[in-house]
Amino acid sequence: EGQLVESGGGLVQPGGSLRLSCAASGFTFNYFWMTWVRQAPGKGLEWVASVKQDGVEKYYVDSVKGRFTISRDNSRNSLSLQLSSLRADDTAVYYCSRARKDCSGGNCYLDYWGQGTLVTVSS
Amino acid sequence: QSVLTQPPSVSGAPGQRVTIPCTGSSSNIGAGHEVHWYQQLPGTAPKLLIYGDSFRPSGVPDRFSGSKSGTSASLAITGLQAEDEADYYCQSYDSGLSGSYVFGTGTKVTVL
């Protein structure tokens, strides 16, 4: 059974930066696309970013392009999300998740989720 | 504002059947992109409930079923139980301007 554990959340000022990490275990990490999803307090889910098995092909939602960077280290079974130029509307719980199928094909879905890490952007 | 619309809430008595619609358009569900469903119990991470329009992952009770037609999809819960009280989200892909994975607006299911 796969497990995903996020870390790195916290309180940051507007304009600041933060790096989220996700440790994966229980499955062959380099076989799968990986994804970050976020959920603002009391709101719905938003697909933030995805990265292919090789770490080269990446996808970002428009609202974070140029500010967030997704990356992975297959040797350490680790996924990261670098958050920069943070705004108040980036405040959310950020979930790490495993994707099934090829996310560049438009049909991928998320079968394992971590417990989430809270990012609060406030002065 | 999501391109996949769900009713904010639905409710039913124990044992009843409820359905949750997910309304899209010709650039997402109507374009043939698959629909997937997630259940989020209070205070927990989402859990995959249905994938590929109508398939259940191992361990998901057969009380949950998914269907798709035209530009809409639907999640049905039969034999509603107290433990089904949760938020439910549909998810698909929108091949509009920049292409993006999208979640529905979410539906809160209340067991009366």
PDB file of N, CA and C in Angstrom, chain B residues 10-99:
ATOM      1  N   VAL B  10     -26.696  17.617  -1.579  1.00  0.00           N
ATOM      2  CA  VAL B  10     -27.788  16.666  -1.771  1.00  0.00           C
ATOM      3  C   VAL B  10     -27.965  15.947  -0.447  1.00  0.00           C
ATOM      4  N   SER B  11     -29.146  15.423  -0.232  1.00  0.00           N
ATOM      5  CA  SER B  11     -29.392  14.710   1.019  1.00  0.00           C
ATOM      6  C   SER B  11     -30.341  13.544   0.782  1.00  0.00           C
ATOM      7  N   GLY B  12     -30.306  12.606   1.688  1.00  0.00           N
ATOM      8  CA  GLY B  12     -31.177  11.450   1.608  1.00  0.00           C
ATOM      9  C   GLY B  12     -31.214  10.710   2.922  1.00  0.00           C
ATOM     10  N   ALA B  13     -32.248   9.938   3.105  1.00  0.00           N
ATOM     11  CA  ALA B  13     -32.374   9.130   4.311  1.00  0.00           C
ATOM     12  C   ALA B  13     -31.542   7.864   4.165  1.00  0.00           C
ATOM     13  N   PRO B  14     -31.177   7.260   5.267  1.00  0.00           N
ATOM     14  CA  PRO B  14     -30.458   5.991   5.184  1.00  0.00           C
ATOM     15  C   PRO B  14     -31.216   4.974   4.337  1.00  0.00           C
ATOM     16  N   GLY B  15     -30.479   4.299   3.470  1.00  0.00           N
ATOM     17  CA  GLY B  15     -31.078   3.308   2.603  1.00  0.00           C
ATOM     18  C   GLY B  15     -31.549   3.836   1.261  1.00  0.00           C
ATOM     19  N   GLN B  16     -31.668   5.143   1.149  1.00  0.00           N
ATOM     20  CA  GLN B  16     -32.134   5.726  -0.102  1.00  0.00           C
ATOM     21  C   GLN B  16     -31.008   5.799  -1.134  1.00  0.00           C
ATOM     22  N   ARG B  17     -31.421   6.159  -2.355  1.00  0.00           N
ATOM     23  CA  ARG B  17     -30.477   6.366  -3.453  1.00  0.00           C
ATOM     24  C   ARG B  17     -30.367   7.851  -3.747  1.00  0.00           C
ATOM     25  N   VAL B  18     -29.142   8.336  -3.858  1.00  0.00           N
ATOM     26  CA  VAL B  18     -28.926   9.727  -4.248  1.00  0.00           C
ATOM     27  C   VAL B  18     -27.998   9.754  -5.455  1.00  0.00           C
ATOM     28  N   THR B  19     -28.155  10.796  -6.259  1.00  0.00           N
ATOM     29  CA  THR B  19     -27.267  10.972  -7.409  1.00  0.00           C
ATOM     30  C   THR B  19     -26.675  12.370  -7.378  1.00  0.00           C
ATOM     31  N   ILE B  20     -25.447  12.466  -7.814  1.00  0.00           N
ATOM     32  CA  ILE B  20     -24.739  13.737  -7.878  1.00  0.00           C
ATOM     33  C   ILE B  20     -24.350  13.983  -9.331  1.00  0.00           C
ATOM     34  N   PRO B  21     -24.920  14.986  -9.962  1.00  0.00           N
ATOM     35  CA  PRO B  21     -24.553  15.298 -11.345  1.00  0.00           C
ATOM     36  C   PRO B  21     -23.288  16.145 -11.408  1.00  0.00           C
ATOM     37  N   CYS B  22     -22.577  15.987 -12.499  1.00  0.00           N
ATOM     38  CA  CYS B  22     -21.379  16.785 -12.787  1.00  0.00           C
ATOM     39  C   CYS B  22     -21.552  17.283 -14.222  1.00  0.00           C
ATOM     40  N   THR B  23     -21.843  18.561 -14.348  1.00  0.00           N
ATOM     41  CA  THR B  23     -22.163  19.113 -15.659  1.00  0.00           C
ATOM     42  C   THR B  23     -20.961  19.821 -16.257  1.00  0.00           C
ATOM     43  N   GLY B  24     -20.583  19.401 -17.449  1.00  0.00           N
ATOM     44  CA  GLY B  24     -19.441  19.986 -18.137  1.00  0.00           C
ATOM     45  C   GLY B  24     -19.828  20.600 -19.461  1.00  0.00           C
ATOM     46  N   SER B  25     -18.933  20.465 -20.444  1.00  0.00           N
ATOM     47  CA  SER B  25     -19.170  21.063 -21.755  1.00  0.00           C
ATOM     48  C   SER B  25     -18.432  20.269 -22.833  1.00  0.00           C
ATOM     49  N   SER B  26     -18.470  20.800 -24.040  1.00  0.00           N
ATOM     50  CA  SER B  26     -17.854  20.110 -25.175  1.00  0.00           C
ATOM     51  C   SER B  26     -16.328  20.114 -25.125  1.00  0.00           C
ATOM     52  N   SER B  27     -15.742  20.891 -24.219  1.00  0.00           N
ATOM     53  CA  SER B  27     -14.279  20.922 -24.133  1.00  0.00           C
ATOM     54  C   SER B  27     -13.748  20.005 -23.027  1.00  0.00           C
ATOM     55  N   ASN B  28     -14.610  19.391 -22.278  1.00  0.00           N
ATOM     56  CA  ASN B  28     -14.143  18.486 -21.230  1.00  0.00           C
ATOM     57  C   ASN B  28     -14.877  17.139 -21.310  1.00  0.00           C
ATOM     58  N   ILE B  29     -15.958  16.983 -20.573  1.00  0.00           N
ATOM     59  CA  ILE B  29     -16.658  15.695 -20.595  1.00  0.00           C
ATOM     60  C   ILE B  29     -17.157  15.376 -22.000  1.00  0.00           C
ATOM     61  N   GLY B  30     -17.718  16.368 -22.674  1.00  0.00           N
ATOM     62  CA  GLY B  30     -18.251  16.165 -24.020  1.00  0.00           C
ATOM     63  C   GLY B  30     -17.191  15.855 -25.063  1.00  0.00           C
ATOM     64  N   ALA B  31     -15.931  16.147 -24.754  1.00  0.00           N
ATOM     65  CA  ALA B  31     -14.823  15.857 -25.669  1.00  0.00           C
ATOM     66  C   ALA B  31     -14.327  14.421 -25.499  1.00  0.00           C
ATOM     67  N   GLY B  32     -14.938  13.708 -24.571  1.00  0.00           N
ATOM     68  CA  GLY B  32     -14.561  12.311 -24.360  1.00  0.00           C
ATOM     69  C   GLY B  32     -13.561  12.093 -23.251  1.00  0.00           C
ATOM     70  N   HIS B  33     -13.174  13.151 -22.554  1.00  0.00           N
ATOM     71  CA  HIS B  33     -12.235  12.976 -21.436  1.00  0.00           C
ATOM     72  C   HIS B  33     -12.925  12.241 -20.297  1.00  0.00           C
ATOM     73  N   GLU B  34     -12.186  11.360 -19.676  1.00  0.00           N
ATOM     74  CA  GLU B  34     -12.750  10.548 -18.617  1.00  0.00           C
ATOM     75  C   GLU B  34     -13.102  11.385 -17.383  1.00  0.00           C
ATOM     76  N   VAL B  35     -14.061  10.872 -16.640  1.00  0.00           N
ATOM     77  CA  VAL B  35     -14.499  11.511 -15.398  1.00  0.00           C
ATOM     78  C   VAL B  35     -14.155  10.584 -14.238  1.00  0.00           C
ATOM     79  N   HIS B  36     -13.635  11.173 -13.191  1.00  0.00           N
ATOM     80  CA  HIS B  36     -13.255  10.433 -11.986  1.00  0.00           C
ATOM     81  C   HIS B  36     -13.923  11.112 -10.793  1.00  0.00           C
ATOM     82  N   TRP B  37     -14.142  10.344  -9.743  1.00  0.00           N
ATOM     83  CA  TRP B  37     -14.848  10.866  -8.566  1.00  0.00           C
ATOM     84  C   TRP B  37     -14.042  10.612  -7.301  1.00  0.00           C
ATOM     85  N   TYR B  38     -14.094  11.573  -6.393  1.00  0.00           N
ATOM     86  CA  TYR B  38     -13.388  11.475  -5.123  1.00  0.00           C
ATOM     87  C   TYR B  38     -14.345  11.754  -3.973  1.00  0.00           C
ATOM     88  N   GLN B  39     -14.117  11.073  -2.869  1.00  0.00           N
ATOM     89  CA  GLN B  39     -14.866  11.290  -1.632  1.00  0.00           C
ATOM     90  C   GLN B  39     -13.922  11.918  -0.613  1.00  0.00           C
ATOM     91  N   GLN B  40     -14.393  12.978   0.037  1.00  0.00           N
ATOM     92  CA  GLN B  40     -13.577  13.597   1.081  1.00  0.00           C
ATOM     93  C   GLN B  40     -14.378  13.632   2.377  1.00  0.00           C
ATOM     94  N   LEU B  41     -14.026  12.756   3.293  1.00  0.00           N
ATOM     95  CA  LEU B  41     -14.649  12.759   4.611  1.00  0.00           C
ATOM     96  C   LEU B  41     -14.148  13.970   5.381  1.00  0.00           C
ATOM     97  N   PRO B  42     -14.932  14.444   6.355  1.00  0.00           N
ATOM     98  CA  PRO B  42     -14.543  15.663   7.099  1.00  0.00           C
ATOM     99  C   PRO B  42     -13.151  15.564   7.691  1.00  0.00           C
ATOM    100  N   GLY B  43     -12.332  16.569   7.413  1.00  0.00           N
ATOM    101  CA  GLY B  43     -11.005  16.635   7.998  1.00  0.00           C
ATOM    102  C   GLY B  43      -9.981  15.677   7.438  1.00  0.00           C
ATOM    103  N   THR B  44     -10.293  15.040   6.322  1.00  0.00           N
ATOM    104  CA  THR B  44      -9.345  14.075   5.749  1.00  0.00           C
ATOM    105  C   THR B  44      -9.026  14.414   4.301  1.00  0.00           C
ATOM    106  N   ALA B  45      -8.030  13.704   3.761  1.00  0.00           N
ATOM    107  CA  ALA B  45      -7.661  13.881   2.363  1.00  0.00           C
ATOM    108  C   ALA B  45      -8.699  13.215   1.458  1.00  0.00           C
ATOM    109  N   PRO B  46      -8.814  13.674   0.240  1.00  0.00           N
ATOM    110  CA  PRO B  46      -9.713  13.002  -0.708  1.00  0.00           C
ATOM    111  C   PRO B  46      -9.284  11.559  -0.947  1.00  0.00           C
ATOM    112  N   LYS B  47     -10.267  10.767  -1.358  1.00  0.00           N
ATOM    113  CA  LYS B  47     -10.041   9.357  -1.656  1.00  0.00           C
ATOM    114  C   LYS B  47     -10.669   9.046  -3.013  1.00  0.00           C
ATOM    115  N   LEU B  48      -9.965   8.326  -3.851  1.00  0.00           N
ATOM    116  CA  LEU B  48     -10.493   7.951  -5.157  1.00  0.00           C
ATOM    117  C   LEU B  48     -11.670   7.005  -4.996  1.00  0.00           C
ATOM    118  N   LEU B  49     -12.780   7.342  -5.647  1.00  0.00           N
ATOM    119  CA  LEU B  49     -14.005   6.562  -5.520  1.00  0.00           C
ATOM    120  C   LEU B  49     -14.376   5.847  -6.825  1.00  0.00           C
ATOM    121  N   ILE B  50     -14.256   6.572  -7.936  1.00  0.00           N
ATOM    122  CA  ILE B  50     -14.566   6.051  -9.260  1.00  0.00           C
ATOM    123  C   ILE B  50     -13.517   6.591 -10.223  1.00  0.00           C
ATOM    124  N   TYR B  51     -13.014   5.746 -11.130  1.00  0.00           N
ATOM    125  CA  TYR B  51     -12.097   6.216 -12.162  1.00  0.00           C
ATOM    126  C   TYR B  51     -12.576   5.741 -13.526  1.00  0.00           C
ATOM    127  N   GLY B  52     -12.108   6.414 -14.560  1.00  0.00           N
ATOM    128  CA  GLY B  52     -12.486   6.024 -15.913  1.00  0.00           C
ATOM    129  C   GLY B  52     -13.974   5.980 -16.143  1.00  0.00           C
ATOM    130  N   ASP B  53     -14.680   6.952 -15.632  1.00  0.00           N
ATOM    131  CA  ASP B  53     -16.136   7.109 -15.768  1.00  0.00           C
ATOM    132  C   ASP B  53     -16.945   6.198 -14.846  1.00  0.00           C
ATOM    133  N   SER B  54     -16.539   4.915 -14.760  1.00  0.00           N
ATOM    134  CA  SER B  54     -17.440   3.982 -14.078  1.00  0.00           C
ATOM    135  C   SER B  54     -16.752   2.841 -13.342  1.00  0.00           C
ATOM    136  N   PHE B  55     -15.446   2.887 -13.190  1.00  0.00           N
ATOM    137  CA  PHE B  55     -14.729   1.792 -12.542  1.00  0.00           C
ATOM    138  C   PHE B  55     -14.454   2.098 -11.069  1.00  0.00           C
ATOM    139  N   ARG B  56     -14.637   1.074 -10.243  1.00  0.00           N
ATOM    140  CA  ARG B  56     -14.374   1.232  -8.811  1.00  0.00           C
ATOM    141  C   ARG B  56     -13.025   0.636  -8.440  1.00  0.00           C
ATOM    142  N   PRO B  57     -12.201   1.385  -7.708  1.00  0.00           N
ATOM    143  CA  PRO B  57     -10.960   0.793  -7.189  1.00  0.00           C
ATOM    144  C   PRO B  57     -11.287  -0.311  -6.198  1.00  0.00           C
ATOM    145  N   SER B  58     -10.337  -1.178  -5.995  1.00  0.00           N
ATOM    146  CA  SER B  58     -10.503  -2.235  -5.016  1.00  0.00           C
ATOM    147  C   SER B  58     -10.826  -1.639  -3.651  1.00  0.00           C
ATOM    148  N   GLY B  59     -11.832  -2.200  -2.987  1.00  0.00           N
ATOM    149  CA  GLY B  59     -12.198  -1.749  -1.655  1.00  0.00           C
ATOM    150  C   GLY B  59     -13.349  -0.757  -1.608  1.00  0.00           C
ATOM    151  N   VAL B  60     -13.699  -0.209  -2.737  1.00  0.00           N
ATOM    152  CA  VAL B  60     -14.842   0.718  -2.773  1.00  0.00           C
ATOM    153  C   VAL B  60     -16.128  -0.103  -2.924  1.00  0.00           C
ATOM    154  N   PRO B  61     -17.081   0.103  -2.030  1.00  0.00           N
ATOM    155  CA  PRO B  61     -18.313  -0.693  -2.097  1.00  0.00           C
ATOM    156  C   PRO B  61     -19.067  -0.494  -3.406  1.00  0.00           C
ATOM    157  N   ASP B  62     -19.772  -1.538  -3.842  1.00  0.00           N
ATOM    158  CA  ASP B  62     -20.515  -1.442  -5.103  1.00  0.00           C
ATOM    159  C   ASP B  62     -21.779  -0.597  -4.974  1.00  0.00           C
ATOM    160  N   ARG B  63     -21.979   0.000  -3.794  1.00  0.00           N
ATOM    161  CA  ARG B  63     -23.079   0.978  -3.647  1.00  0.00           C
ATOM    162  C   ARG B  63     -22.780   2.250  -4.431  1.00  0.00           C
ATOM    163  N   PHE B  64     -21.513   2.441  -4.764  1.00  0.00           N
ATOM    164  CA  PHE B  64     -21.090   3.616  -5.521  1.00  0.00           C
ATOM    165  C   PHE B  64     -20.948   3.241  -6.992  1.00  0.00           C
ATOM    166  N   SER B  65     -21.531   4.050  -7.868  1.00  0.00           N
ATOM    167  CA  SER B  65     -21.413   3.783  -9.298  1.00  0.00           C
ATOM    168  C   SER B  65     -21.347   5.101 -10.061  1.00  0.00           C
ATOM    169  N   GLY B  66     -20.646   5.062 -11.193  1.00  0.00           N
ATOM    170  CA  GLY B  66     -20.493   6.244 -12.017  1.00  0.00           C
ATOM    171  C   GLY B  66     -20.985   6.010 -13.424  1.00  0.00           C
ATOM    172  N   SER B  67     -21.460   7.081 -14.048  1.00  0.00           N
ATOM    173  CA  SER B  67     -21.913   6.999 -15.426  1.00  0.00           C
ATOM    174  C   SER B  67     -21.627   8.323 -16.119  1.00  0.00           C
ATOM    175  N   LYS B  68     -21.677   8.276 -17.452  1.00  0.00           N
ATOM    176  CA  LYS B  68     -21.406   9.477 -18.231  1.00  0.00           C
ATOM    177  C   LYS B  68     -22.251   9.458 -19.488  1.00  0.00           C
ATOM    178  N   SER B  69     -22.759  10.641 -19.872  1.00  0.00           N
ATOM    179  CA  SER B  69     -23.535  10.766 -21.097  1.00  0.00           C
ATOM    180  C   SER B  69     -23.429  12.184 -21.605  1.00  0.00           C
ATOM    181  N   GLY B  70     -23.015  12.327 -22.852  1.00  0.00           N
ATOM    182  CA  GLY B  70     -22.895  13.654 -23.436  1.00  0.00           C
ATOM    183  C   GLY B  70     -21.897  14.519 -22.693  1.00  0.00           C
ATOM    184  N   THR B  71     -22.360  15.656 -22.216  1.00  0.00           N
ATOM    185  CA  THR B  71     -21.479  16.596 -21.519  1.00  0.00           C
ATOM    186  C   THR B  71     -21.630  16.515 -20.005  1.00  0.00           C
ATOM    187  N   SER B  72     -22.224  15.437 -19.511  1.00  0.00           N
ATOM    188  CA  SER B  72     -22.422  15.298 -18.067  1.00  0.00           C
ATOM    189  C   SER B  72     -22.035  13.913 -17.575  1.00  0.00           C
ATOM    190  N   ALA B  73     -21.751  13.853 -16.290  1.00  0.00           N
ATOM    191  CA  ALA B  73     -21.487  12.588 -15.625  1.00  0.00           C
ATOM    192  C   ALA B  73     -22.292  12.573 -14.335  1.00  0.00           C
ATOM    193  N   SER B  74     -22.350  11.410 -13.714  1.00  0.00           N
ATOM    194  CA  SER B  74     -23.155  11.286 -12.516  1.00  0.00           C
ATOM    195  C   SER B  74     -22.580  10.221 -11.592  1.00  0.00           C
ATOM    196  N   LEU B  75     -22.640  10.504 -10.300  1.00  0.00           N
ATOM    197  CA  LEU B  75     -22.271   9.532  -9.273  1.00  0.00           C
ATOM    198  C   LEU B  75     -23.540   9.138  -8.545  1.00  0.00           C
ATOM    199  N   ALA B  76     -23.775   7.851  -8.415  1.00  0.00           N
ATOM    200  CA  ALA B  76     -24.927   7.359  -7.682  1.00  0.00           C
ATOM    201  C   ALA B  76     -24.477   6.613  -6.441  1.00  0.00           C
ATOM    202  N   ILE B  77     -25.178   6.854  -5.361  1.00  0.00           N
ATOM    203  CA  ILE B  77     -24.949   6.121  -4.118  1.00  0.00           C
ATOM    204  C   ILE B  77     -26.265   5.444  -3.767  1.00  0.00           C
ATOM    205  N   THR B  78     -26.254   4.117  -3.760  1.00  0.00           N
ATOM    206  CA  THR B  78     -27.462   3.385  -3.383  1.00  0.00           C
ATOM    207  C   THR B  78     -27.303   2.840  -1.973  1.00  0.00           C
ATOM    208  N   GLY B  79     -28.420   2.641  -1.288  1.00  0.00           N
ATOM    209  CA  GLY B  79     -28.344   2.161   0.083  1.00  0.00           C
ATOM    210  C   GLY B  79     -27.522   3.103   0.947  1.00  0.00           C
ATOM    211  N   LEU B  80     -27.878   4.367   0.924  1.00  0.00           N
ATOM    212  CA  LEU B  80     -27.124   5.415   1.607  1.00  0.00           C
ATOM    213  C   LEU B  80     -26.885   5.063   3.079  1.00  0.00           C
ATOM    214  N   GLN B  81     -25.637   5.278   3.528  1.00  0.00           N
ATOM    215  CA  GLN B  81     -25.279   4.991   4.921  1.00  0.00           C
ATOM    216  C   GLN B  81     -24.725   6.247   5.587  1.00  0.00           C
ATOM    217  N   ALA B  82     -24.788   6.276   6.907  1.00  0.00           N
ATOM    218  CA  ALA B  82     -24.310   7.442   7.660  1.00  0.00           C
ATOM    219  C   ALA B  82     -22.851   7.763   7.330  1.00  0.00           C
ATOM    220  N   GLU B  83     -22.061   6.722   7.078  1.00  0.00           N
ATOM    221  CA  GLU B  83     -20.634   6.922   6.796  1.00  0.00           C
ATOM    222  C   GLU B  83     -20.388   7.537   5.424  1.00  0.00           C
ATOM    223  N   ASP B  84     -21.439   7.669   4.610  1.00  0.00           N
ATOM    224  CA  ASP B  84     -21.289   8.276   3.288  1.00  0.00           C
ATOM    225  C   ASP B  84     -21.370   9.791   3.340  1.00  0.00           C
ATOM    226  N   GLU B  85     -21.666  10.331   4.513  1.00  0.00           N
ATOM    227  CA  GLU B  85     -21.759  11.786   4.657  1.00  0.00           C
ATOM    228  C   GLU B  85     -20.361  12.378   4.453  1.00  0.00           C
ATOM    229  N   ALA B  86     -20.217  13.138   3.373  1.00  0.00           N
ATOM    230  CA  ALA B  86     -18.907  13.619   2.954  1.00  0.00           C
ATOM    231  C   ALA B  86     -19.087  14.596   1.803  1.00  0.00           C
ATOM    232  N   ASP B  87     -17.960  15.169   1.357  1.00  0.00           N
ATOM    233  CA  ASP B  87     -17.935  15.971   0.143  1.00  0.00           C
ATOM    234  C   ASP B  87     -17.482  15.087  -1.017  1.00  0.00           C
ATOM    235  N   TYR B  88     -18.102  15.298  -2.183  1.00  0.00           N
ATOM    236  CA  TYR B  88     -17.786  14.513  -3.364  1.00  0.00           C
ATOM    237  C   TYR B  88     -17.417  15.443  -4.513  1.00  0.00           C
ATOM    238  N   TYR B  89     -16.332  15.085  -5.208  1.00  0.00           N
ATOM    239  CA  TYR B  89     -15.836  15.904  -6.308  1.00  0.00           C
ATOM    240  C   TYR B  89     -15.668  15.064  -7.567  1.00  0.00           C
ATOM    241  N   CYS B  90     -16.138  15.595  -8.692  1.00  0.00           N
ATOM    242  CA  CYS B  90     -15.806  14.984  -9.973  1.00  0.00           C
ATOM    243  C   CYS B  90     -14.517  15.636 -10.488  1.00  0.00           C
ATOM    244  N   GLN B  91     -13.855  14.977 -11.426  1.00  0.00           N
ATOM    245  CA  GLN B  91     -12.600  15.498 -11.989  1.00  0.00           C
ATOM    246  C   GLN B  91     -12.474  15.040 -13.426  1.00  0.00           C
ATOM    247  N   SER B  92     -12.007  15.920 -14.279  1.00  0.00           N
ATOM    248  CA  SER B  92     -11.778  15.565 -15.673  1.00  0.00           C
ATOM    249  C   SER B  92     -10.676  16.470 -16.229  1.00  0.00           C
ATOM    250  N   TYR B  93     -10.593  16.533 -17.536  1.00  0.00           N
ATOM    251  CA  TYR B  93      -9.605  17.368 -18.210  1.00  0.00           C
ATOM    252  C   TYR B  93     -10.343  18.299 -19.156  1.00  0.00           C
ATOM    253  N   ASP B  94      -9.928  19.558 -19.186  1.00  0.00           N
ATOM    254  CA  ASP B  94     -10.532  20.525 -20.099  1.00  0.00           C
ATOM    255  C   ASP B  94      -9.504  20.912 -21.150  1.00  0.00           C
ATOM    256  N   SER B  95      -9.837  20.600 -22.403  1.00  0.00           N
ATOM    257  CA  SER B  95      -8.888  20.874 -23.486  1.00  0.00           C
ATOM    258  C   SER B  95      -9.120  22.247 -24.104  1.00  0.00           C
ATOM    259  N   GLY B  96      -9.599  23.178 -23.293  1.00  0.00           N
ATOM    260  CA  GLY B  96      -9.768  24.560 -23.719  1.00  0.00           C
ATOM    261  C   GLY B  96      -8.436  25.231 -23.951  1.00  0.00           C
ATOM    262  N   LEU B  97      -8.432  26.568 -23.810  1.00  0.00           N
ATOM    263  CA  LEU B  97      -7.274  27.397 -24.163  1.00  0.00           C
ATOM    264  C   LEU B  97      -5.918  26.814 -23.804  1.00  0.00           C
ATOM    265  N   SER B  98      -5.682  26.593 -22.523  1.00  0.00           N
ATOM    266  CA  SER B  98      -4.351  26.134 -22.137  1.00  0.00           C
ATOM    267  C   SER B  98      -4.340  24.684 -21.688  1.00  0.00           C
ATOM    268  N   GLY B  99      -5.470  24.052 -21.691  1.00  0.00           N
ATOM    269  CA  GLY B  99      -5.551  22.666 -21.257  1.00  0.00           C
ATOM    270  C   GLY B  99      -5.294  22.542 -19.771  1.00  0.00           C
TER     271      GLY B  99
END
